[in-house]
mmCIF file of C-alpha atoms and ligand atoms in Angstrom:
data_model
loop_
_atom_site.group_PDB
_atom_site.id
_atom_site.type_symbol
_atom_site.label_atom_id
_atom_site.label_comp_id
_atom_site.label_asym_id
_atom_site.label_seq_id
_atom_site.Cartn_x
_atom_site.Cartn_y
_atom_site.Cartn_z
ATOM 1 C CA MET A 1 0.000 0.000 0.000
ATOM 2 C CA ILE A 2 1.207 3.532 -0.718
ATOM 3 C CA GLY A 3 0.416 6.665 1.231
ATOM 4 C CA VAL A 4 -1.408 9.888 0.384
ATOM 5 C CA MET A 5 1.094 12.449 1.666
ATOM 6 C CA ASP A 6 2.851 12.897 -1.677
ATOM 7 C CA VAL A 7 -0.394 13.180 -3.658
ATOM 8 C CA GLU A 8 -1.692 16.428 -5.156
ATOM 9 C CA THR A 9 -5.374 16.820 -5.990
ATOM 10 C CA THR A 10 -6.125 19.120 -8.940
ATOM 11 C CA PRO A 11 -8.814 19.626 -11.579
ATOM 12 C CA ALA A 12 -8.721 16.936 -14.279
ATOM 13 C CA GLY A 13 -7.860 17.585 -17.915
ATOM 14 C CA THR A 14 -8.504 15.589 -21.063
ATOM 15 C CA ALA A 15 -4.921 14.255 -20.985
ATOM 16 C CA ASP A 16 -5.628 12.823 -17.514
ATOM 17 C CA LEU A 17 -8.688 11.041 -18.804
ATOM 18 C CA HIS A 18 -6.636 9.507 -21.618
ATOM 19 C CA LEU A 19 -4.074 8.320 -19.062
ATOM 20 C CA VAL A 20 -6.605 6.591 -16.825
ATOM 21 C CA LEU A 21 -8.386 5.049 -19.814
ATOM 22 C CA ALA A 22 -5.066 3.588 -20.977
ATOM 23 C CA GLU A 23 -4.772 1.823 -17.599
ATOM 24 C CA HIS A 24 -8.470 1.275 -17.027
ATOM 25 C CA SER A 25 -8.166 -2.129 -15.352
ATOM 26 C CA ARG A 26 -5.857 -0.751 -12.640
ATOM 27 C CA TYR A 27 -8.788 1.368 -11.460
ATOM 28 C CA TRP A 28 -11.788 -0.810 -12.333
ATOM 29 C CA GLY A 29 -10.501 -4.387 -12.546
ATOM 30 C CA GLU A 30 -12.499 -6.641 -14.854
ATOM 31 C CA ARG A 31 -15.375 -4.193 -15.298
ATOM 32 C CA ASP A 32 -15.298 -2.120 -18.488
ATOM 33 C CA LEU A 33 -16.575 1.353 -17.607
ATOM 34 C CA ARG A 34 -14.627 3.183 -20.301
ATOM 35 C CA SER A 35 -17.791 4.422 -22.030
ATOM 36 C CA LEU A 36 -18.783 6.281 -18.839
ATOM 37 C CA HIS A 37 -15.617 8.397 -18.978
ATOM 38 C CA LEU A 38 -17.163 11.343 -20.789
ATOM 39 C CA PHE A 39 -14.780 14.032 -21.951
ATOM 40 C CA ALA A 40 -17.652 16.523 -21.879
ATOM 41 C CA LEU A 41 -17.698 16.259 -18.077
ATOM 42 C CA VAL A 42 -14.084 17.387 -17.870
ATOM 43 C CA HIS A 43 -14.766 20.224 -20.313
ATOM 44 C CA GLU A 44 -17.975 21.497 -18.726
ATOM 45 C CA PHE A 45 -17.459 20.737 -15.012
ATOM 46 C CA GLY A 46 -13.775 21.550 -14.632
ATOM 47 C CA SER A 47 -13.710 22.297 -10.912
ATOM 48 C CA THR A 48 -15.628 19.167 -9.859
ATOM 49 C CA CYS A 49 -13.623 16.668 -11.947
ATOM 50 C CA LEU A 50 -10.498 15.887 -9.937
ATOM 51 C CA VAL A 51 -7.353 13.808 -10.180
ATOM 52 C CA ALA A 52 -4.960 12.774 -7.417
ATOM 53 C CA ARG A 53 -1.488 12.709 -8.928
ATOM 54 C CA ALA A 54 1.889 11.605 -7.618
ATOM 55 C CA ASP A 55 5.323 10.855 -9.047
ATOM 56 C CA ASP A 56 4.128 7.443 -10.205
ATOM 57 C CA GLY A 57 1.057 8.726 -12.068
ATOM 58 C CA ILE A 58 -2.610 9.194 -11.328
ATOM 59 C CA ARG A 59 -3.542 7.367 -8.142
ATOM 60 C CA GLY A 60 -7.218 8.227 -8.219
ATOM 61 C CA TYR A 61 -9.848 10.405 -9.812
ATOM 62 C CA LEU A 62 -13.409 11.606 -9.455
ATOM 63 C CA LEU A 63 -15.770 12.929 -12.117
ATOM 64 C CA GLY A 64 -18.710 14.912 -10.789
ATOM 65 C CA PHE A 65 -20.880 17.972 -11.151
ATOM 66 C CA VAL A 66 -23.439 20.079 -9.287
ATOM 67 C CA THR A 67 -27.002 20.052 -10.564
ATOM 68 C CA PRO A 68 -29.135 23.226 -10.792
ATOM 69 C CA THR A 69 -31.102 22.007 -7.742
ATOM 70 C CA GLY A 70 -28.018 21.767 -5.530
ATOM 71 C CA THR A 71 -27.039 18.114 -5.742
ATOM 72 C CA GLY A 72 -23.342 17.360 -5.917
ATOM 73 C CA TYR A 73 -23.425 14.229 -8.045
ATOM 74 C CA VAL A 74 -20.408 11.926 -8.264
ATOM 75 C CA HIS A 75 -20.511 10.150 -11.594
ATOM 76 C CA LEU A 76 -17.321 8.101 -11.130
ATOM 77 C CA ILE A 77 -14.726 7.681 -8.401
ATOM 78 C CA ALA A 78 -11.841 5.239 -8.487
ATOM 79 C CA THR A 79 -8.484 4.839 -6.837
ATOM 80 C CA ARG A 80 -5.701 2.771 -8.404
ATOM 81 C CA GLU A 81 -5.536 -0.753 -7.037
ATOM 82 C CA ASP A 82 -2.130 -0.227 -5.384
ATOM 83 C CA ALA A 83 -3.295 3.006 -3.713
ATOM 84 C CA ARG A 84 -6.425 1.721 -1.972
ATOM 85 C CA GLY A 85 -7.125 1.645 1.732
ATOM 86 C CA ALA A 86 -4.905 4.641 2.474
ATOM 87 C CA GLY A 87 -7.582 7.335 2.619
ATOM 88 C CA LEU A 88 -7.268 8.556 -0.954
ATOM 89 C CA GLY A 89 -10.901 7.920 -1.898
ATOM 90 C CA ARG A 90 -11.991 9.810 1.212
ATOM 91 C CA ARG A 91 -9.641 12.655 0.330
ATOM 92 C CA LEU A 92 -10.916 12.898 -3.250
ATOM 93 C CA HIS A 93 -14.455 12.976 -1.916
ATOM 94 C CA ALA A 94 -13.597 15.732 0.570
ATOM 95 C CA ALA A 95 -12.100 17.823 -2.250
ATOM 96 C CA PHE A 96 -15.227 17.261 -4.338
ATOM 97 C CA GLU A 97 -17.427 18.170 -1.384
ATOM 98 C CA GLN A 98 -15.611 21.475 -0.943
ATOM 99 C CA ALA A 99 -15.862 22.276 -4.663
ATOM 100 C CA ALA A 100 -19.554 21.324 -4.666
ATOM 101 C CA ARG A 101 -20.238 23.490 -1.585
ATOM 102 C CA ASP A 102 -18.526 26.391 -3.333
ATOM 103 C CA GLN A 103 -21.124 25.975 -6.100
ATOM 104 C CA GLY A 104 -24.018 25.919 -3.627
ATOM 105 C CA ALA A 105 -24.563 22.170 -3.276
ATOM 106 C CA ARG A 106 -26.805 21.141 -0.373
ATOM 107 C CA ARG A 107 -26.500 17.374 -0.698
ATOM 108 C CA LEU A 108 -24.245 14.767 -2.277
ATOM 109 C CA LYS A 109 -25.417 11.829 -4.314
ATOM 110 C CA ALA A 110 -23.948 8.875 -6.205
ATOM 111 C CA ILE A 111 -25.034 5.498 -7.500
ATOM 112 C CA THR A 112 -23.465 2.089 -7.879
ATOM 113 C CA SER A 113 -24.431 -1.370 -9.058
ATOM 114 C CA VAL A 114 -26.160 -3.607 -6.515
ATOM 115 C CA GLY A 115 -23.228 -6.046 -6.396
ATOM 116 C CA ASN A 116 -20.507 -3.453 -5.750
ATOM 117 C CA ALA A 117 -19.948 -4.251 -2.067
ATOM 118 C CA GLY A 118 -16.716 -2.239 -1.916
ATOM 119 C CA SER A 119 -18.417 0.904 -3.163
ATOM 120 C CA ILE A 120 -21.317 0.416 -0.730
ATOM 121 C CA ALA A 121 -18.909 -0.003 2.215
ATOM 122 C CA PHE A 122 -16.875 3.008 1.079
ATOM 123 C CA HIS A 123 -19.901 5.299 0.815
ATOM 124 C CA ARG A 124 -21.293 4.123 4.159
ATOM 125 C CA SER A 125 -17.921 4.912 5.763
ATOM 126 C CA LEU A 126 -18.259 8.424 4.335
ATOM 127 C CA GLY A 127 -21.656 8.850 5.979
ATOM 128 C CA PHE A 128 -23.918 8.225 2.988
ATOM 129 C CA THR A 129 -27.218 6.416 3.281
ATOM 130 C CA ALA A 130 -27.633 3.583 0.763
ATOM 131 C CA ARG A 131 -30.940 2.391 -0.665
ATOM 132 C CA ILE A 132 -31.837 0.143 -3.577
ATOM 133 C CA VAL A 133 -34.008 1.866 -6.192
ATOM 134 C CA ASP A 134 -35.645 -0.992 -8.102
ATOM 135 C CA ASP A 135 -36.125 0.507 -11.560
ATOM 136 C CA TYR A 136 -33.388 3.156 -11.500
ATOM 137 C CA ASN A 137 -31.993 2.100 -14.899
ATOM 138 C CA GLY A 138 -35.367 0.995 -16.279
ATOM 139 C CA PRO A 139 -37.662 -1.966 -15.533
ATOM 140 C CA GLY A 140 -35.874 -4.699 -13.590
ATOM 141 C CA ARG A 141 -32.616 -2.736 -13.455
ATOM 142 C CA PRO A 142 -31.950 -1.664 -9.865
ATOM 143 C CA MET A 143 -29.117 0.531 -8.644
ATOM 144 C CA VAL A 144 -27.932 1.497 -5.185
ATOM 145 C CA VAL A 145 -28.466 5.218 -4.561
ATOM 146 C CA PHE A 146 -26.235 6.981 -2.010
ATOM 147 C CA GLU A 147 -27.188 10.292 -0.459
ATOM 148 C CA ARG A 148 -25.775 12.596 2.184
ATOM 149 C CA PRO A 149 -27.045 16.053 3.159
ATOM 150 C CA LEU A 150 -24.425 18.769 3.427
ATOM 151 C CA THR A 151 -24.520 20.413 6.804
ATOM 152 C CA GLY A 152 -22.118 23.002 8.206
ATOM 153 C CA ARG A 153 -19.143 20.686 8.433
ATOM 154 C CA VAL A 154 -16.755 19.349 5.812
ATOM 155 C CA CYS A 155 -16.484 15.537 6.074
ATOM 156 C CA GLN A 156 -12.732 14.724 6.195
HETATM 157 C C1 COA B 1 -14.318 2.477 -3.697
HETATM 158 C C2 COA B 1 -12.908 3.062 -3.790
HETATM 159 C C3 COA B 1 -12.936 4.378 -4.562
HETATM 160 C C4 COA B 1 -12.400 3.340 -2.348
HETATM 161 O O1 COA B 1 -11.153 4.019 -2.442
HETATM 162 P P1 COA B 1 -10.052 3.941 -1.271
HETATM 163 O O2 COA B 1 -8.949 4.881 -1.654
HETATM 164 O O3 COA B 1 -9.637 2.533 -1.019
HETATM 165 O O4 COA B 1 -10.873 4.474 -0.024
HETATM 166 P P2 COA B 1 -10.301 5.021 1.387
HETATM 167 O O5 COA B 1 -8.990 4.378 1.689
HETATM 168 O O6 COA B 1 -10.316 6.520 1.361
HETATM 169 O O7 COA B 1 -11.408 4.483 2.389
HETATM 170 C C5 COA B 1 -12.373 5.340 3.012
HETATM 171 C C6 COA B 1 -13.229 4.491 3.919
HETATM 172 O O8 COA B 1 -13.983 3.546 3.141
HETATM 173 C C7 COA B 1 -13.721 2.228 3.609
HETATM 174 N N1 COA B 1 -13.626 1.325 2.451
HETATM 175 C C8 COA B 1 -13.104 1.618 1.240
HETATM 176 N N2 COA B 1 -13.152 0.535 0.451
HETATM 177 C C9 COA B 1 -13.715 -0.440 1.169
HETATM 178 C C10 COA B 1 -14.030 -1.821 0.916
HETATM 179 N N3 COA B 1 -13.778 -2.370 -0.281
HETATM 180 N N4 COA B 1 -14.595 -2.528 1.898
HETATM 181 C C11 COA B 1 -14.852 -1.976 3.106
HETATM 182 N N5 COA B 1 -14.586 -0.697 3.426
HETATM 183 C C12 COA B 1 -14.022 0.048 2.469
HETATM 184 C C13 COA B 1 -12.383 2.301 4.303
HETATM 185 O O9 COA B 1 -12.249 1.290 5.284
HETATM 186 C C14 COA B 1 -12.417 3.680 4.912
HETATM 187 O O10 COA B 1 -13.154 3.660 6.101
HETATM 188 P P3 COA B 1 -12.661 4.446 7.424
HETATM 189 O O11 COA B 1 -12.076 5.756 6.943
HETATM 190 O O12 COA B 1 -13.921 4.616 8.194
HETATM 191 O O13 COA B 1 -11.647 3.572 8.048
HETATM 192 C C15 COA B 1 -11.910 2.042 -4.432
HETATM 193 O O14 COA B 1 -12.024 0.793 -3.785
HETATM 194 C C16 COA B 1 -12.130 1.827 -5.931
HETATM 195 O O15 COA B 1 -11.594 2.578 -6.750
HETATM 196 N N6 COA B 1 -12.910 0.776 -6.332
HETATM 197 C C17 COA B 1 -13.104 0.450 -7.752
HETATM 198 C C18 COA B 1 -13.941 1.493 -8.447
HETATM 199 C C19 COA B 1 -15.329 1.614 -7.819
HETATM 200 O O16 COA B 1 -16.036 0.638 -7.589
HETATM 201 N N7 COA B 1 -15.725 2.888 -7.528
HETATM 202 C C20 COA B 1 -17.002 3.207 -6.860
HETATM 203 C C21 COA B 1 -18.193 3.127 -7.753
HETATM 204 S S1 COA B 1 -18.455 4.609 -8.713
#
């Protein structure tokens, strides 16, 4: 495991997205989520799409945005397999939370597939509620929906 002290979190650029797509399996394992990595998100939501970089490359990233009704929505978050369990996912989320608050967000939200136990445990550790929404992706296609209201404090 590697630490988070030498990691810098900054807004993501298109070059960063190309880099993580080139090493997709180091972040997502067997699952192919490449089609969800939308370059438009990086172009249009620059301050809420973040990368955590270090000397050895991009250790984690988060793509998100704030909706007009004040929801800070995290579309994707992943940390590189060799960087997990060191607090980097929490740190990326805290940076997103601050950026979302700066844009007036009043709650955070994310979704994951029903079988993604790691993501469910991660979000619960960050204080999110988790509920299964049966037809989220259409009839018979449930997803887990995470939500957390933003109060006065920043969740570190
Ligand atoms: C989910 C993911 C982003 C977590 O990143 P991470 O850098 O390992 O997370 P952290 O080290 O910051 O952990 C934060 C908390 O979540 C908990 N946690 C993280 N992953 C966990 C897991 N797989 N099982 C149980 N708890 C977990 C940690 O124990 C920690 O809790 P604590 O602070 O209360 O001790 C990472 O496992 C990942 O990239 N997974 C593959 C991609 C994915 O599924 N992303 C989410 C769906 S969009």
